[in-house]
Amino acid sequence: MEVGNYLRKYQPVAYKVFSNAIAKNQISHAYMLLGEPGIPLKEIGMFFAKSILCDNPSPLACENCITCMRIDDGVYADVKLFDGSEKTIKKGNVEEITDNFSRTAFEEKGKMIYVLHLVENMTIEAVNSILKFLEEPGRDIYAILTTENEAKVLPTILSRAQGIRFKLIDKKTIIQESIDLGVPKEDSEMLANFYNDSTLVKEQYVDKNYVTLKKLLIDFLIELTKGDRQAIYFSQSSIIPFLKTKELARTFLDMLTIAFQDLTNKQIGKDIILESYDTIISQLTKSLHHIDVSLVKIMSTRTQLELNLNIPLLIDKLMIEITEA
């Protein structure tokens, strides 16, 4: 993803804030990047970290110097990333930052940066630890925090960082730009719900897990048109065995949510996002009852997934509830 071009084209306010901070050497000790799901906050956070350290900024990261490439490869000692989208950020992760950054910088530039992606996915112990560090930041230590759910972030953390808000690009724009880049229409329509940037859509549509999850979703919807037993059997024999991790289950449930939101929209005569699946959606609106109830159950299961409950049991219960509805 070319983050610099993305910021310049779609996020001009953030681009100006970052550029001025670098040009005037007035970098805040902490930034909070705020945006909705789909906005590439992690990529933006890492890009800003590179911009602070870049050998040849113009005005932001050149992406081609040795420093930028080392940060991309994860081998720049004074840049730490903890990704809350992959697993919960714990106290031990924060202690790793505080322990490492309490010493002299390893790299000759002397600046140390840590990126915490999705701080809403931190344990309470981790939050308390990072608060102390934010209150008394060391010299040349910079924090870049991100969140997709500002309501879940403590006001005390928000108040200690300069907030930069990012706006969503219209999905139809992302879909058309993705198609123009050579992404099939059906993949553009689906992935525009997950990635608010066409270049990220292009990168992801060939991902093996995505390809498998999309096929499982479509096959499940087709089985639903045939009857309850076929759908449950397909779920137990094909879907559940594949959803071995929370991340896979989360993505599948998100895709299922999108499909049922389109079913609801179809019922009331609204436009749907997954136009490529209009035939299946039209069939299901005629054969499924209480689609709105099923949508609520899907979203509830998605929430329960974060409670570390048994994934196979959660999915199996959900599929039975959908067919019963």
PDB file of C-alpha atoms in Angstrom:
ATOM      1  CA  MET A   1       0.000   0.000   0.000  1.00  0.00           C
ATOM      2  CA  GLU A   2       1.318   3.466  -0.939  1.00  0.00           C
ATOM      3  CA  VAL A   3       0.351   5.213   2.287  1.00  0.00           C
ATOM      4  CA  GLY A   4       1.753   8.579   1.249  1.00  0.00           C
ATOM      5  CA  ASN A   5      -0.456   8.730  -1.843  1.00  0.00           C
ATOM      6  CA  TYR A   6      -3.451   7.501   0.164  1.00  0.00           C
ATOM      7  CA  LEU A   7      -3.010  10.259   2.745  1.00  0.00           C
ATOM      8  CA  ARG A   8      -2.447  12.943   0.136  1.00  0.00           C
ATOM      9  CA  LYS A   9      -5.533  11.917  -1.852  1.00  0.00           C
ATOM     10  CA  TYR A  10      -8.042  10.894   0.812  1.00  0.00           C
ATOM     11  CA  GLN A  11      -6.796  12.204   4.173  1.00  0.00           C
ATOM     12  CA  PRO A  12      -5.412  15.697   3.448  1.00  0.00           C
ATOM     13  CA  VAL A  13      -5.828  16.968   7.030  1.00  0.00           C
ATOM     14  CA  ALA A  14      -3.760  14.107   8.466  1.00  0.00           C
ATOM     15  CA  TYR A  15      -1.218  14.508   5.668  1.00  0.00           C
ATOM     16  CA  LYS A  16      -0.769  18.176   6.567  1.00  0.00           C
ATOM     17  CA  VAL A  17      -0.485  17.464  10.308  1.00  0.00           C
ATOM     18  CA  PHE A  18       2.195  14.805   9.723  1.00  0.00           C
ATOM     19  CA  SER A  19       4.075  16.929   7.169  1.00  0.00           C
ATOM     20  CA  ASN A  20       4.141  20.024   9.381  1.00  0.00           C
ATOM     21  CA  ALA A  21       5.296  18.029  12.396  1.00  0.00           C
ATOM     22  CA  ILE A  22       8.242  16.584  10.443  1.00  0.00           C
ATOM     23  CA  ALA A  23       9.137  19.806   8.599  1.00  0.00           C
ATOM     24  CA  LYS A  24       9.065  21.977  11.749  1.00  0.00           C
ATOM     25  CA  ASN A  25      10.508  19.266  13.998  1.00  0.00           C
ATOM     26  CA  GLN A  26       7.518  19.676  16.303  1.00  0.00           C
ATOM     27  CA  ILE A  27       6.557  16.053  16.830  1.00  0.00           C
ATOM     28  CA  SER A  28       4.182  15.353  19.709  1.00  0.00           C
ATOM     29  CA  HIS A  29       5.235  12.707  22.190  1.00  0.00           C
ATOM     30  CA  ALA A  30       2.036  10.742  21.486  1.00  0.00           C
ATOM     31  CA  TYR A  31      -0.558  10.503  18.711  1.00  0.00           C
ATOM     32  CA  MET A  32      -3.941   8.779  18.685  1.00  0.00           C
ATOM     33  CA  LEU A  33      -5.137   7.781  15.211  1.00  0.00           C
ATOM     34  CA  LEU A  34      -8.926   7.456  15.256  1.00  0.00           C
ATOM     35  CA  GLY A  35     -10.963   5.795  12.518  1.00  0.00           C
ATOM     36  CA  GLU A  36     -13.613   3.246  11.699  1.00  0.00           C
ATOM     37  CA  PRO A  37     -12.920  -0.399  10.758  1.00  0.00           C
ATOM     38  CA  GLY A  38     -11.472  -0.602   7.260  1.00  0.00           C
ATOM     39  CA  ILE A  39      -9.286   2.477   7.481  1.00  0.00           C
ATOM     40  CA  PRO A  40      -5.621   1.330   7.315  1.00  0.00           C
ATOM     41  CA  LEU A  41      -4.681   2.738  10.724  1.00  0.00           C
ATOM     42  CA  LYS A  42      -1.824   0.307  11.349  1.00  0.00           C
ATOM     43  CA  GLU A  43      -0.264   1.049   7.967  1.00  0.00           C
ATOM     44  CA  ILE A  44      -0.652   4.791   8.571  1.00  0.00           C
ATOM     45  CA  GLY A  45       0.888   4.489  12.044  1.00  0.00           C
ATOM     46  CA  MET A  46       3.911   2.614  10.729  1.00  0.00           C
ATOM     47  CA  PHE A  47       4.246   5.064   7.837  1.00  0.00           C
ATOM     48  CA  PHE A  48       4.376   7.978  10.275  1.00  0.00           C
ATOM     49  CA  ALA A  49       6.990   6.143  12.336  1.00  0.00           C
ATOM     50  CA  LYS A  50       9.065   5.764   9.169  1.00  0.00           C
ATOM     51  CA  SER A  51       8.542   9.444   8.378  1.00  0.00           C
ATOM     52  CA  ILE A  52      10.025  10.436  11.752  1.00  0.00           C
ATOM     53  CA  LEU A  53      13.108   8.304  11.130  1.00  0.00           C
ATOM     54  CA  CYS A  54      13.408   8.439   7.317  1.00  0.00           C
ATOM     55  CA  ASP A  55      16.824   9.277   5.831  1.00  0.00           C
ATOM     56  CA  ASN A  56      15.269  11.313   2.990  1.00  0.00           C
ATOM     57  CA  PRO A  57      11.770  12.557   3.955  1.00  0.00           C
ATOM     58  CA  SER A  58       9.966  14.563   1.277  1.00  0.00           C
ATOM     59  CA  PRO A  59       8.176  15.645   3.429  1.00  0.00           C
ATOM     60  CA  LEU A  60       7.128  12.207   4.708  1.00  0.00           C
ATOM     61  CA  ALA A  61       8.737   8.769   4.428  1.00  0.00           C
ATOM     62  CA  CYS A  62      10.468   8.036   1.119  1.00  0.00           C
ATOM     63  CA  GLU A  63       9.827   4.272   1.600  1.00  0.00           C
ATOM     64  CA  ASN A  64      13.095   3.481  -0.229  1.00  0.00           C
ATOM     65  CA  CYS A  65      15.921   4.339   2.163  1.00  0.00           C
ATOM     66  CA  ILE A  66      17.687   1.787   4.329  1.00  0.00           C
ATOM     67  CA  THR A  67      15.860   2.955   7.477  1.00  0.00           C
ATOM     68  CA  CYS A  68      12.392   2.703   5.875  1.00  0.00           C
ATOM     69  CA  MET A  69      13.149  -0.755   4.520  1.00  0.00           C
ATOM     70  CA  ARG A  70      14.525  -1.968   7.861  1.00  0.00           C
ATOM     71  CA  ILE A  71      11.356  -0.787   9.623  1.00  0.00           C
ATOM     72  CA  ASP A  72       9.269  -2.614   6.993  1.00  0.00           C
ATOM     73  CA  ASP A  73      11.297  -5.766   7.650  1.00  0.00           C
ATOM     74  CA  GLY A  74      10.855  -5.410  11.424  1.00  0.00           C
ATOM     75  CA  VAL A  75      14.596  -5.231  12.105  1.00  0.00           C
ATOM     76  CA  TYR A  76      14.903  -1.599  13.227  1.00  0.00           C
ATOM     77  CA  ALA A  77      15.642  -1.978  16.936  1.00  0.00           C
ATOM     78  CA  ASP A  78      14.083   1.299  18.069  1.00  0.00           C
ATOM     79  CA  VAL A  79      10.629   0.744  16.522  1.00  0.00           C
ATOM     80  CA  LYS A  80       8.214  -1.607  18.283  1.00  0.00           C
ATOM     81  CA  LEU A  81       4.791  -2.662  16.988  1.00  0.00           C
ATOM     82  CA  PHE A  82       2.116  -4.502  18.973  1.00  0.00           C
ATOM     83  CA  ASP A  83      -0.967  -5.386  16.960  1.00  0.00           C
ATOM     84  CA  GLY A  84      -4.216  -5.639  18.909  1.00  0.00           C
ATOM     85  CA  SER A  85      -6.018  -6.972  15.834  1.00  0.00           C
ATOM     86  CA  GLU A  86      -4.023 -10.200  16.093  1.00  0.00           C
ATOM     87  CA  LYS A  87      -4.035 -10.731  19.846  1.00  0.00           C
ATOM     88  CA  THR A  88      -4.742  -8.833  23.037  1.00  0.00           C
ATOM     89  CA  ILE A  89      -2.037  -6.350  24.055  1.00  0.00           C
ATOM     90  CA  LYS A  90      -0.935  -7.387  27.540  1.00  0.00           C
ATOM     91  CA  LYS A  91       1.025  -5.883  30.391  1.00  0.00           C
ATOM     92  CA  GLY A  92       4.088  -7.883  29.337  1.00  0.00           C
ATOM     93  CA  ASN A  93       4.058  -6.151  25.931  1.00  0.00           C
ATOM     94  CA  VAL A  94       4.009  -2.729  27.596  1.00  0.00           C
ATOM     95  CA  GLU A  95       6.783  -3.781  29.973  1.00  0.00           C
ATOM     96  CA  GLU A  96       8.853  -4.813  26.964  1.00  0.00           C
ATOM     97  CA  ILE A  97       8.475  -1.265  25.629  1.00  0.00           C
ATOM     98  CA  THR A  98       9.239   0.437  28.942  1.00  0.00           C
ATOM     99  CA  ASP A  99      12.239  -1.811  29.648  1.00  0.00           C
ATOM    100  CA  ASN A 100      13.773  -1.359  26.195  1.00  0.00           C
ATOM    101  CA  PHE A 101      13.024   2.343  25.908  1.00  0.00           C
ATOM    102  CA  SER A 102      14.307   3.182  29.396  1.00  0.00           C
ATOM    103  CA  ARG A 103      17.797   2.574  28.032  1.00  0.00           C
ATOM    104  CA  THR A 104      19.752   4.532  25.456  1.00  0.00           C
ATOM    105  CA  ALA A 105      18.530   4.190  21.880  1.00  0.00           C
ATOM    106  CA  PHE A 106      20.242   1.373  20.003  1.00  0.00           C
ATOM    107  CA  GLU A 107      20.171   3.081  16.582  1.00  0.00           C
ATOM    108  CA  GLU A 108      22.296   6.162  15.880  1.00  0.00           C
ATOM    109  CA  LYS A 109      19.283   8.419  15.168  1.00  0.00           C
ATOM    110  CA  GLY A 110      18.505   8.308  18.874  1.00  0.00           C
ATOM    111  CA  LYS A 111      14.717   8.271  18.437  1.00  0.00           C
ATOM    112  CA  MET A 112      12.514   5.455  19.722  1.00  0.00           C
ATOM    113  CA  ILE A 113       8.941   4.829  18.581  1.00  0.00           C
ATOM    114  CA  TYR A 114       6.301   2.348  19.671  1.00  0.00           C
ATOM    115  CA  VAL A 115       3.062   1.661  17.791  1.00  0.00           C
ATOM    116  CA  LEU A 116       0.081   0.163  19.613  1.00  0.00           C
ATOM    117  CA  HIS A 117      -2.568  -0.812  17.070  1.00  0.00           C
ATOM    118  CA  LEU A 118      -6.132  -0.986  18.436  1.00  0.00           C
ATOM    119  CA  VAL A 119      -5.555   0.085  22.021  1.00  0.00           C
ATOM    120  CA  GLU A 120      -9.144  -0.882  22.814  1.00  0.00           C
ATOM    121  CA  ASN A 121      -7.805  -4.451  22.787  1.00  0.00           C
ATOM    122  CA  MET A 122      -5.507  -3.939  25.766  1.00  0.00           C
ATOM    123  CA  THR A 123      -5.891  -5.573  29.151  1.00  0.00           C
ATOM    124  CA  ILE A 124      -6.595  -3.272  32.119  1.00  0.00           C
ATOM    125  CA  GLU A 125      -3.116  -4.008  33.473  1.00  0.00           C
ATOM    126  CA  ALA A 126      -1.574  -2.999  30.138  1.00  0.00           C
ATOM    127  CA  VAL A 127      -3.646   0.206  30.078  1.00  0.00           C
ATOM    128  CA  ASN A 128      -2.447   1.162  33.564  1.00  0.00           C
ATOM    129  CA  SER A 129       1.162   0.514  32.587  1.00  0.00           C
ATOM    130  CA  ILE A 130       0.998   2.540  29.368  1.00  0.00           C
ATOM    131  CA  LEU A 131      -0.680   5.431  31.210  1.00  0.00           C
ATOM    132  CA  LYS A 132       2.348   5.818  33.466  1.00  0.00           C
ATOM    133  CA  PHE A 133       4.646   5.757  30.448  1.00  0.00           C
ATOM    134  CA  LEU A 134       2.546   8.340  28.589  1.00  0.00           C
ATOM    135  CA  GLU A 135       2.553  10.651  31.618  1.00  0.00           C
ATOM    136  CA  GLU A 136       6.329  10.776  31.778  1.00  0.00           C
ATOM    137  CA  PRO A 137       7.689  10.097  28.281  1.00  0.00           C
ATOM    138  CA  GLY A 138      11.441  10.023  27.968  1.00  0.00           C
ATOM    139  CA  ARG A 139      13.370  12.267  25.613  1.00  0.00           C
ATOM    140  CA  ASP A 140      12.982  11.328  21.916  1.00  0.00           C
ATOM    141  CA  ILE A 141      10.411   8.629  22.691  1.00  0.00           C
ATOM    142  CA  TYR A 142       7.240   8.764  20.592  1.00  0.00           C
ATOM    143  CA  ALA A 143       3.981   6.820  20.863  1.00  0.00           C
ATOM    144  CA  ILE A 144       1.603   6.164  17.974  1.00  0.00           C
ATOM    145  CA  LEU A 145      -1.673   4.635  19.156  1.00  0.00           C
ATOM    146  CA  THR A 146      -4.676   3.651  17.044  1.00  0.00           C
ATOM    147  CA  THR A 147      -8.300   2.824  17.754  1.00  0.00           C
ATOM    148  CA  GLU A 148     -11.385   1.803  15.807  1.00  0.00           C
ATOM    149  CA  ASN A 149     -13.608   2.252  18.859  1.00  0.00           C
ATOM    150  CA  GLU A 150     -12.957   5.516  20.664  1.00  0.00           C
ATOM    151  CA  ALA A 151     -15.728   4.775  23.177  1.00  0.00           C
ATOM    152  CA  LYS A 152     -13.708   1.863  24.565  1.00  0.00           C
ATOM    153  CA  VAL A 153     -10.564   3.929  25.142  1.00  0.00           C
ATOM    154  CA  LEU A 154     -10.079   5.562  28.535  1.00  0.00           C
ATOM    155  CA  PRO A 155     -10.358   9.366  28.459  1.00  0.00           C
ATOM    156  CA  THR A 156      -7.064   9.525  30.361  1.00  0.00           C
ATOM    157  CA  ILE A 157      -5.307   7.891  27.405  1.00  0.00           C
ATOM    158  CA  LEU A 158      -7.082  10.060  24.845  1.00  0.00           C
ATOM    159  CA  SER A 159      -6.150  13.204  26.748  1.00  0.00           C
ATOM    160  CA  ARG A 160      -2.448  12.331  26.697  1.00  0.00           C
ATOM    161  CA  ALA A 161      -2.202  12.037  22.916  1.00  0.00           C
ATOM    162  CA  GLN A 162      -2.798  14.327  19.955  1.00  0.00           C
ATOM    163  CA  GLY A 163      -5.883  12.962  18.222  1.00  0.00           C
ATOM    164  CA  ILE A 164      -6.037  12.695  14.440  1.00  0.00           C
ATOM    165  CA  ARG A 165      -9.333  11.564  12.976  1.00  0.00           C
ATOM    166  CA  PHE A 166      -9.592   9.727   9.646  1.00  0.00           C
ATOM    167  CA  LYS A 167     -12.663   9.631   7.425  1.00  0.00           C
ATOM    168  CA  LEU A 168     -14.058   6.635   5.572  1.00  0.00           C
ATOM    169  CA  ILE A 169     -13.962   6.663   1.789  1.00  0.00           C
ATOM    170  CA  ASP A 170     -17.300   5.796   0.179  1.00  0.00           C
ATOM    171  CA  LYS A 171     -17.533   2.029  -0.451  1.00  0.00           C
ATOM    172  CA  LYS A 172     -18.706   2.528  -4.018  1.00  0.00           C
ATOM    173  CA  THR A 173     -15.546   4.513  -4.719  1.00  0.00           C
ATOM    174  CA  ILE A 174     -13.365   1.744  -3.253  1.00  0.00           C
ATOM    175  CA  ILE A 175     -15.248  -0.910  -5.253  1.00  0.00           C
ATOM    176  CA  GLN A 176     -14.844   0.939  -8.551  1.00  0.00           C
ATOM    177  CA  GLU A 177     -11.165   1.754  -7.919  1.00  0.00           C
ATOM    178  CA  SER A 178     -10.525  -1.907  -7.027  1.00  0.00           C
ATOM    179  CA  ILE A 179     -12.226  -3.082 -10.222  1.00  0.00           C
ATOM    180  CA  ASP A 180     -10.092  -0.594 -12.165  1.00  0.00           C
ATOM    181  CA  LEU A 181      -7.013  -2.207 -10.585  1.00  0.00           C
ATOM    182  CA  GLY A 182      -8.100  -5.603 -11.913  1.00  0.00           C
ATOM    183  CA  VAL A 183      -9.850  -7.044  -8.858  1.00  0.00           C
ATOM    184  CA  PRO A 184     -12.968  -9.093  -9.793  1.00  0.00           C
ATOM    185  CA  LYS A 185     -16.231  -7.317  -9.006  1.00  0.00           C
ATOM    186  CA  GLU A 186     -17.402  -9.910  -6.469  1.00  0.00           C
ATOM    187  CA  ASP A 187     -14.138  -9.605  -4.522  1.00  0.00           C
ATOM    188  CA  SER A 188     -14.162  -5.812  -4.745  1.00  0.00           C
ATOM    189  CA  GLU A 189     -17.681  -5.738  -3.302  1.00  0.00           C
ATOM    190  CA  MET A 190     -16.789  -8.040  -0.420  1.00  0.00           C
ATOM    191  CA  LEU A 191     -13.374  -6.661   0.498  1.00  0.00           C
ATOM    192  CA  ALA A 192     -14.478  -3.009   0.347  1.00  0.00           C
ATOM    193  CA  ASN A 193     -16.238  -3.801   3.633  1.00  0.00           C
ATOM    194  CA  PHE A 194     -12.895  -4.695   5.231  1.00  0.00           C
ATOM    195  CA  TYR A 195     -10.374  -2.404   3.558  1.00  0.00           C
ATOM    196  CA  ASN A 196     -10.979   1.277   2.921  1.00  0.00           C
ATOM    197  CA  ASP A 197      -8.278   1.408   0.258  1.00  0.00           C
ATOM    198  CA  SER A 198      -8.285  -0.149  -3.219  1.00  0.00           C
ATOM    199  CA  THR A 199      -4.600  -1.129  -3.153  1.00  0.00           C
ATOM    200  CA  LEU A 200      -5.184  -3.133   0.035  1.00  0.00           C
ATOM    201  CA  VAL A 201      -8.189  -4.788  -1.626  1.00  0.00           C
ATOM    202  CA  LYS A 202      -5.945  -5.780  -4.517  1.00  0.00           C
ATOM    203  CA  GLU A 203      -3.357  -7.233  -2.133  1.00  0.00           C
ATOM    204  CA  GLN A 204      -5.924  -9.223  -0.154  1.00  0.00           C
ATOM    205  CA  TYR A 205      -8.168 -10.732  -2.820  1.00  0.00           C
ATOM    206  CA  VAL A 206      -5.549 -13.382  -3.640  1.00  0.00           C
ATOM    207  CA  ASP A 207      -4.975 -14.281   0.017  1.00  0.00           C
ATOM    208  CA  LYS A 208      -5.524 -18.028   0.473  1.00  0.00           C
ATOM    209  CA  ASN A 209      -7.570 -17.694   3.653  1.00  0.00           C
ATOM    210  CA  TYR A 210      -9.819 -15.073   2.098  1.00  0.00           C
ATOM    211  CA  VAL A 211     -10.375 -17.205  -1.017  1.00  0.00           C
ATOM    212  CA  THR A 212     -11.350 -20.190   1.141  1.00  0.00           C
ATOM    213  CA  LEU A 213     -13.601 -18.143   3.450  1.00  0.00           C
ATOM    214  CA  LYS A 214     -15.405 -16.561   0.511  1.00  0.00           C
ATOM    215  CA  LYS A 215     -16.052 -19.988  -1.032  1.00  0.00           C
ATOM    216  CA  LEU A 216     -17.310 -21.341   2.305  1.00  0.00           C
ATOM    217  CA  LEU A 217     -19.675 -18.389   2.649  1.00  0.00           C
ATOM    218  CA  ILE A 218     -21.115 -18.706  -0.851  1.00  0.00           C
ATOM    219  CA  ASP A 219     -21.459 -22.485  -0.575  1.00  0.00           C
ATOM    220  CA  PHE A 220     -23.206 -22.095   2.784  1.00  0.00           C
ATOM    221  CA  LEU A 221     -25.675 -19.574   1.349  1.00  0.00           C
ATOM    222  CA  ILE A 222     -26.367 -21.956  -1.543  1.00  0.00           C
ATOM    223  CA  GLU A 223     -26.941 -24.820   0.912  1.00  0.00           C
ATOM    224  CA  LEU A 224     -29.348 -22.597   2.829  1.00  0.00           C
ATOM    225  CA  THR A 225     -31.481 -22.292  -0.307  1.00  0.00           C
ATOM    226  CA  LYS A 226     -31.729 -26.110  -0.397  1.00  0.00           C
ATOM    227  CA  GLY A 227     -32.857 -26.613   3.188  1.00  0.00           C
ATOM    228  CA  ASP A 228     -31.889 -26.752   6.843  1.00  0.00           C
ATOM    229  CA  ARG A 229     -30.242 -30.172   6.926  1.00  0.00           C
ATOM    230  CA  GLN A 230     -27.934 -29.489   3.989  1.00  0.00           C
ATOM    231  CA  ALA A 231     -26.840 -26.172   5.494  1.00  0.00           C
ATOM    232  CA  ILE A 232     -26.100 -27.638   8.939  1.00  0.00           C
ATOM    233  CA  TYR A 233     -24.257 -30.615   7.450  1.00  0.00           C
ATOM    234  CA  PHE A 234     -22.129 -28.296   5.292  1.00  0.00           C
ATOM    235  CA  SER A 235     -21.332 -26.130   8.299  1.00  0.00           C
ATOM    236  CA  GLN A 236     -20.283 -29.080  10.452  1.00  0.00           C
ATOM    237  CA  SER A 237     -18.282 -30.823   7.713  1.00  0.00           C
ATOM    238  CA  SER A 238     -16.629 -27.842   5.995  1.00  0.00           C
ATOM    239  CA  ILE A 239     -16.953 -24.515   7.798  1.00  0.00           C
ATOM    240  CA  ILE A 240     -16.254 -25.460  11.411  1.00  0.00           C
ATOM    241  CA  PRO A 241     -13.123 -27.562  10.640  1.00  0.00           C
ATOM    242  CA  PHE A 242     -11.588 -24.605   8.784  1.00  0.00           C
ATOM    243  CA  LEU A 243     -12.260 -21.978  11.462  1.00  0.00           C
ATOM    244  CA  LYS A 244      -9.395 -23.087  13.680  1.00  0.00           C
ATOM    245  CA  THR A 245      -8.403 -19.624  14.887  1.00  0.00           C
ATOM    246  CA  LYS A 246     -10.281 -16.666  16.312  1.00  0.00           C
ATOM    247  CA  GLU A 247      -9.072 -14.514  13.409  1.00  0.00           C
ATOM    248  CA  LEU A 248     -10.551 -16.878  10.795  1.00  0.00           C
ATOM    249  CA  ALA A 249     -13.811 -17.178  12.730  1.00  0.00           C
ATOM    250  CA  ARG A 250     -13.987 -13.403  13.155  1.00  0.00           C
ATOM    251  CA  THR A 251     -13.556 -12.809   9.416  1.00  0.00           C
ATOM    252  CA  PHE A 252     -16.108 -15.454   8.473  1.00  0.00           C
ATOM    253  CA  LEU A 253     -18.688 -14.007  10.851  1.00  0.00           C
ATOM    254  CA  ASP A 254     -18.028 -10.531   9.483  1.00  0.00           C
ATOM    255  CA  MET A 255     -18.600 -11.822   5.938  1.00  0.00           C
ATOM    256  CA  LEU A 256     -21.780 -13.587   7.062  1.00  0.00           C
ATOM    257  CA  THR A 257     -22.940 -10.338   8.671  1.00  0.00           C
ATOM    258  CA  ILE A 258     -22.430  -8.467   5.397  1.00  0.00           C
ATOM    259  CA  ALA A 259     -24.465 -11.086   3.526  1.00  0.00           C
ATOM    260  CA  PHE A 260     -27.353 -10.930   6.032  1.00  0.00           C
ATOM    261  CA  GLN A 261     -27.290  -7.135   6.046  1.00  0.00           C
ATOM    262  CA  ASP A 262     -27.801  -7.337   2.268  1.00  0.00           C
ATOM    263  CA  LEU A 263     -30.618  -9.834   2.801  1.00  0.00           C
ATOM    264  CA  THR A 264     -32.279  -7.330   5.127  1.00  0.00           C
ATOM    265  CA  ASN A 265     -31.773  -4.487   2.644  1.00  0.00           C
ATOM    266  CA  LYS A 266     -33.159  -6.619  -0.191  1.00  0.00           C
ATOM    267  CA  GLN A 267     -36.300  -7.338   1.831  1.00  0.00           C
ATOM    268  CA  ILE A 268     -37.053  -3.649   2.305  1.00  0.00           C
ATOM    269  CA  GLY A 269     -36.080  -2.601  -1.200  1.00  0.00           C
ATOM    270  CA  LYS A 270     -32.746  -0.935  -0.406  1.00  0.00           C
ATOM    271  CA  ASP A 271     -29.559  -1.196  -2.491  1.00  0.00           C
ATOM    272  CA  ILE A 272     -27.245  -4.072  -1.638  1.00  0.00           C
ATOM    273  CA  ILE A 273     -23.444  -4.083  -1.549  1.00  0.00           C
ATOM    274  CA  LEU A 274     -22.915  -7.642  -2.848  1.00  0.00           C
ATOM    275  CA  GLU A 275     -24.529  -7.064  -6.236  1.00  0.00           C
ATOM    276  CA  SER A 276     -22.599 -10.013  -7.710  1.00  0.00           C
ATOM    277  CA  TYR A 277     -24.524 -12.328  -5.367  1.00  0.00           C
ATOM    278  CA  ASP A 278     -27.933 -10.862  -6.149  1.00  0.00           C
ATOM    279  CA  THR A 279     -29.335 -14.199  -7.410  1.00  0.00           C
ATOM    280  CA  ILE A 280     -28.523 -16.067  -4.179  1.00  0.00           C
ATOM    281  CA  ILE A 281     -29.652 -13.143  -2.023  1.00  0.00           C
ATOM    282  CA  SER A 282     -32.956 -12.913  -3.872  1.00  0.00           C
ATOM    283  CA  GLN A 283     -33.569 -16.651  -3.392  1.00  0.00           C
ATOM    284  CA  LEU A 284     -32.793 -16.478   0.321  1.00  0.00           C
ATOM    285  CA  THR A 285     -35.104 -13.523   0.957  1.00  0.00           C
ATOM    286  CA  LYS A 286     -37.941 -15.741  -0.275  1.00  0.00           C
ATOM    287  CA  SER A 287     -36.974 -18.904   1.617  1.00  0.00           C
ATOM    288  CA  LEU A 288     -35.567 -17.573   4.915  1.00  0.00           C
ATOM    289  CA  HIS A 289     -37.785 -16.243   7.669  1.00  0.00           C
ATOM    290  CA  HIS A 290     -36.843 -13.771  10.407  1.00  0.00           C
ATOM    291  CA  ILE A 291     -33.662 -12.641   8.658  1.00  0.00           C
ATOM    292  CA  ASP A 292     -33.384  -9.737  11.079  1.00  0.00           C
ATOM    293  CA  VAL A 293     -33.362 -12.169  14.019  1.00  0.00           C
ATOM    294  CA  SER A 294     -30.583 -14.190  12.384  1.00  0.00           C
ATOM    295  CA  LEU A 295     -28.553 -11.033  11.781  1.00  0.00           C
ATOM    296  CA  VAL A 296     -28.750 -10.163  15.472  1.00  0.00           C
ATOM    297  CA  LYS A 297     -27.628 -13.703  16.387  1.00  0.00           C
ATOM    298  CA  ILE A 298     -24.651 -13.485  14.000  1.00  0.00           C
ATOM    299  CA  MET A 299     -23.551 -10.189  15.510  1.00  0.00           C
ATOM    300  CA  SER A 300     -24.042 -11.542  19.024  1.00  0.00           C
ATOM    301  CA  THR A 301     -21.886 -14.585  18.200  1.00  0.00           C
ATOM    302  CA  ARG A 302     -19.197 -12.229  16.841  1.00  0.00           C
ATOM    303  CA  THR A 303     -19.154 -10.475  20.218  1.00  0.00           C
ATOM    304  CA  GLN A 304     -19.051 -13.758  22.136  1.00  0.00           C
ATOM    305  CA  LEU A 305     -16.060 -14.815  20.050  1.00  0.00           C
ATOM    306  CA  GLU A 306     -13.969 -12.188  21.834  1.00  0.00           C
ATOM    307  CA  LEU A 307     -14.753 -13.864  25.185  1.00  0.00           C
ATOM    308  CA  ASN A 308     -12.515 -16.828  24.262  1.00  0.00           C
ATOM    309  CA  LEU A 309     -15.420 -19.281  24.154  1.00  0.00           C
ATOM    310  CA  ASN A 310     -15.229 -22.559  22.233  1.00  0.00           C
ATOM    311  CA  ILE A 311     -15.232 -21.614  18.529  1.00  0.00           C
ATOM    312  CA  PRO A 312     -16.738 -24.858  17.087  1.00  0.00           C
ATOM    313  CA  LEU A 313     -19.579 -24.795  19.633  1.00  0.00           C
ATOM    314  CA  LEU A 314     -20.296 -21.116  18.983  1.00  0.00           C
ATOM    315  CA  ILE A 315     -20.453 -21.567  15.205  1.00  0.00           C
ATOM    316  CA  ASP A 316     -22.496 -24.773  15.403  1.00  0.00           C
ATOM    317  CA  LYS A 317     -25.012 -23.141  17.755  1.00  0.00           C
ATOM    318  CA  LEU A 318     -25.262 -20.129  15.450  1.00  0.00           C
ATOM    319  CA  MET A 319     -25.907 -22.200  12.321  1.00  0.00           C
ATOM    320  CA  ILE A 320     -28.648 -24.168  14.067  1.00  0.00           C
ATOM    321  CA  GLU A 321     -30.233 -20.906  15.224  1.00  0.00           C
ATOM    322  CA  ILE A 322     -30.125 -19.495  11.693  1.00  0.00           C
ATOM    323  CA  THR A 323     -31.829 -22.522  10.192  1.00  0.00           C
ATOM    324  CA  GLU A 324     -34.403 -22.645  12.999  1.00  0.00           C
ATOM    325  CA  ALA A 325     -35.185 -18.961  12.458  1.00  0.00           C
TER     326      ALA A 325
END
